[in-house]
Amino acid sequence: MSVPKVVVDVVDYFSGAFGRIFGLRDDQYPESGVQPFSGDVYDRKHAKKDFER
């Protein structure tokens, strides 16, 4: 490979990455909004008692 070809390949590689990072969004995820929390709240007082070694 010649040096100019390597330089062109490197520039193409980084310009493609730059365009992917800073380009328009192309994701097709649905807008789901805020989801309700239905788990248990962490309680530091009781955590050690349940997980003693």
Coordinates of N, CA and C in Angstrom, one line a residue, residues 1-47:
M1 N 0.8 -1.2 0.0 CA 0.0 0.0 0.0 C 0.9 1.2 0.0
S2 N 0.4 2.2 -0.7 CA 1.2 3.4 -0.8 C 0.7 4.4 0.4
V3 N 1.6 5.3 0.7 CA 1.3 6.2 1.8 C 0.0 7.0 1.5
P4 N -0.2 7.6 0.3 CA -1.4 8.4 0.1 C -2.7 7.5 0.3
K5 N -2.6 6.2 -0.1 CA -3.8 5.3 0.0 C -4.1 5.1 1.5
V6 N -3.0 4.9 2.3 CA -3.2 4.8 3.8 C -3.8 6.0 4.4
V7 N -3.3 7.2 4.0 CA -3.9 8.4 4.5 C -5.3 8.6 4.1
V8 N -5.7 8.3 2.9 CA -7.1 8.4 2.5 C -8.0 7.4 3.3
D9 N -7.5 6.2 3.5 CA -8.2 5.2 4.3 C -8.4 5.7 5.7
V10 N -7.4 6.2 6.3 CA -7.5 6.7 7.7 C -8.5 7.9 7.8
V11 N -8.4 8.8 6.9 CA -9.3 9.9 6.9 C -10.8 9.5 6.6
D12 N -11.0 8.5 5.8 CA -12.3 7.9 5.5 C -12.9 7.3 6.8
Y13 N -12.0 6.5 7.5 CA -12.4 5.9 8.7 C -12.9 6.9 9.8
F14 N -12.0 7.9 10.0 CA -12.4 8.8 11.1 C -13.6 9.7 10.7
S15 N -13.7 10.1 9.4 CA -14.8 10.9 9.0 C -16.1 10.1 9.1
G16 N -16.1 8.8 8.8 CA -17.3 8.0 9.0 C -17.7 7.9 10.5
A17 N -16.7 7.7 11.3 CA -17.0 7.7 12.8 C -17.5 9.0 13.3
F18 N -16.9 10.1 12.8 CA -17.4 11.5 13.2 C -18.8 11.7 12.7
G19 N -19.1 11.3 11.5 CA -20.5 11.5 11.0 C -21.5 10.6 11.8
R20 N -21.1 9.4 12.2 CA -22.0 8.5 13.0 C -22.2 9.1 14.4
I21 N -21.2 9.6 15.0 CA -21.3 10.2 16.4 C -22.2 11.4 16.4
F22 N -21.8 12.4 15.5 CA -22.5 13.7 15.5 C -23.5 13.9 14.5
G23 N -23.9 12.9 13.8 CA -25.0 13.0 12.8 C -26.4 12.9 13.4
L24 N -27.3 13.0 12.5 CA -28.7 12.9 13.0 C -29.0 11.5 13.5
R25 N -30.0 11.5 14.4 CA -30.4 10.2 15.0 C -31.0 9.3 14.0
D26 N -30.7 8.1 14.0 CA -31.3 7.1 13.1 C -31.9 5.9 13.8
D27 N -32.1 6.1 15.1 CA -32.7 5.0 15.8 C -34.2 5.0 15.7
Q28 N -34.8 3.8 15.8 CA -36.2 3.6 15.5 C -36.9 3.2 16.8
Y29 N -36.5 3.6 18.0 CA -37.1 3.2 19.2 C -38.4 3.9 19.5
P30 N -39.4 3.3 20.0 CA -40.6 4.0 20.3 C -40.5 4.9 21.5
E31 N -41.2 6.0 21.5 CA -41.2 6.9 22.7 C -42.0 6.3 23.8
S32 N -41.3 5.9 24.8 CA -42.0 5.1 25.9 C -42.4 6.0 27.1
G33 N -41.7 7.1 27.3 CA -42.0 8.0 28.4 C -41.4 7.5 29.7
V34 N -41.9 8.0 30.8 CA -41.4 7.7 32.1 C -42.1 6.4 32.6
Q35 N -41.3 5.4 33.1 CA -41.9 4.2 33.5 C -42.0 4.2 35.0
P36 N -43.1 3.7 35.6 CA -43.3 3.7 37.0 C -42.3 2.7 37.7
F37 N -41.9 3.1 38.9 CA -41.0 2.2 39.7 C -41.8 1.3 40.5
S38 N -41.6 0.0 40.4 CA -42.4 -1.0 41.2 C -41.4 -1.9 42.0
G39 N -40.2 -1.5 42.3 CA -39.3 -2.3 43.0 C -39.2 -1.9 44.5
D40 N -38.3 -2.5 45.2 CA -38.1 -2.1 46.6 C -37.1 -1.1 46.8
V41 N -37.3 -0.2 47.7 CA -36.3 0.9 47.9 C -35.2 0.4 48.8
Y42 N -33.9 0.7 48.5 CA -32.8 0.3 49.2 C -32.8 0.9 50.6
D43 N -32.7 0.0 51.6 CA -32.7 0.4 53.0 C -31.4 0.0 53.7
R44 N -30.5 0.9 53.9 CA -29.2 0.7 54.4 C -29.2 0.0 55.8
K45 N -30.2 0.3 56.6 CA -30.3 -0.3 58.0 C -30.5 -1.8 57.9
H46 N -31.3 -2.3 57.0 CA -31.6 -3.7 56.9 C -30.8 -4.5 55.9
A47 N -30.0 -3.8 55.1 CA -29.2 -4.5 54.1 C -28.2 -5.4 54.6

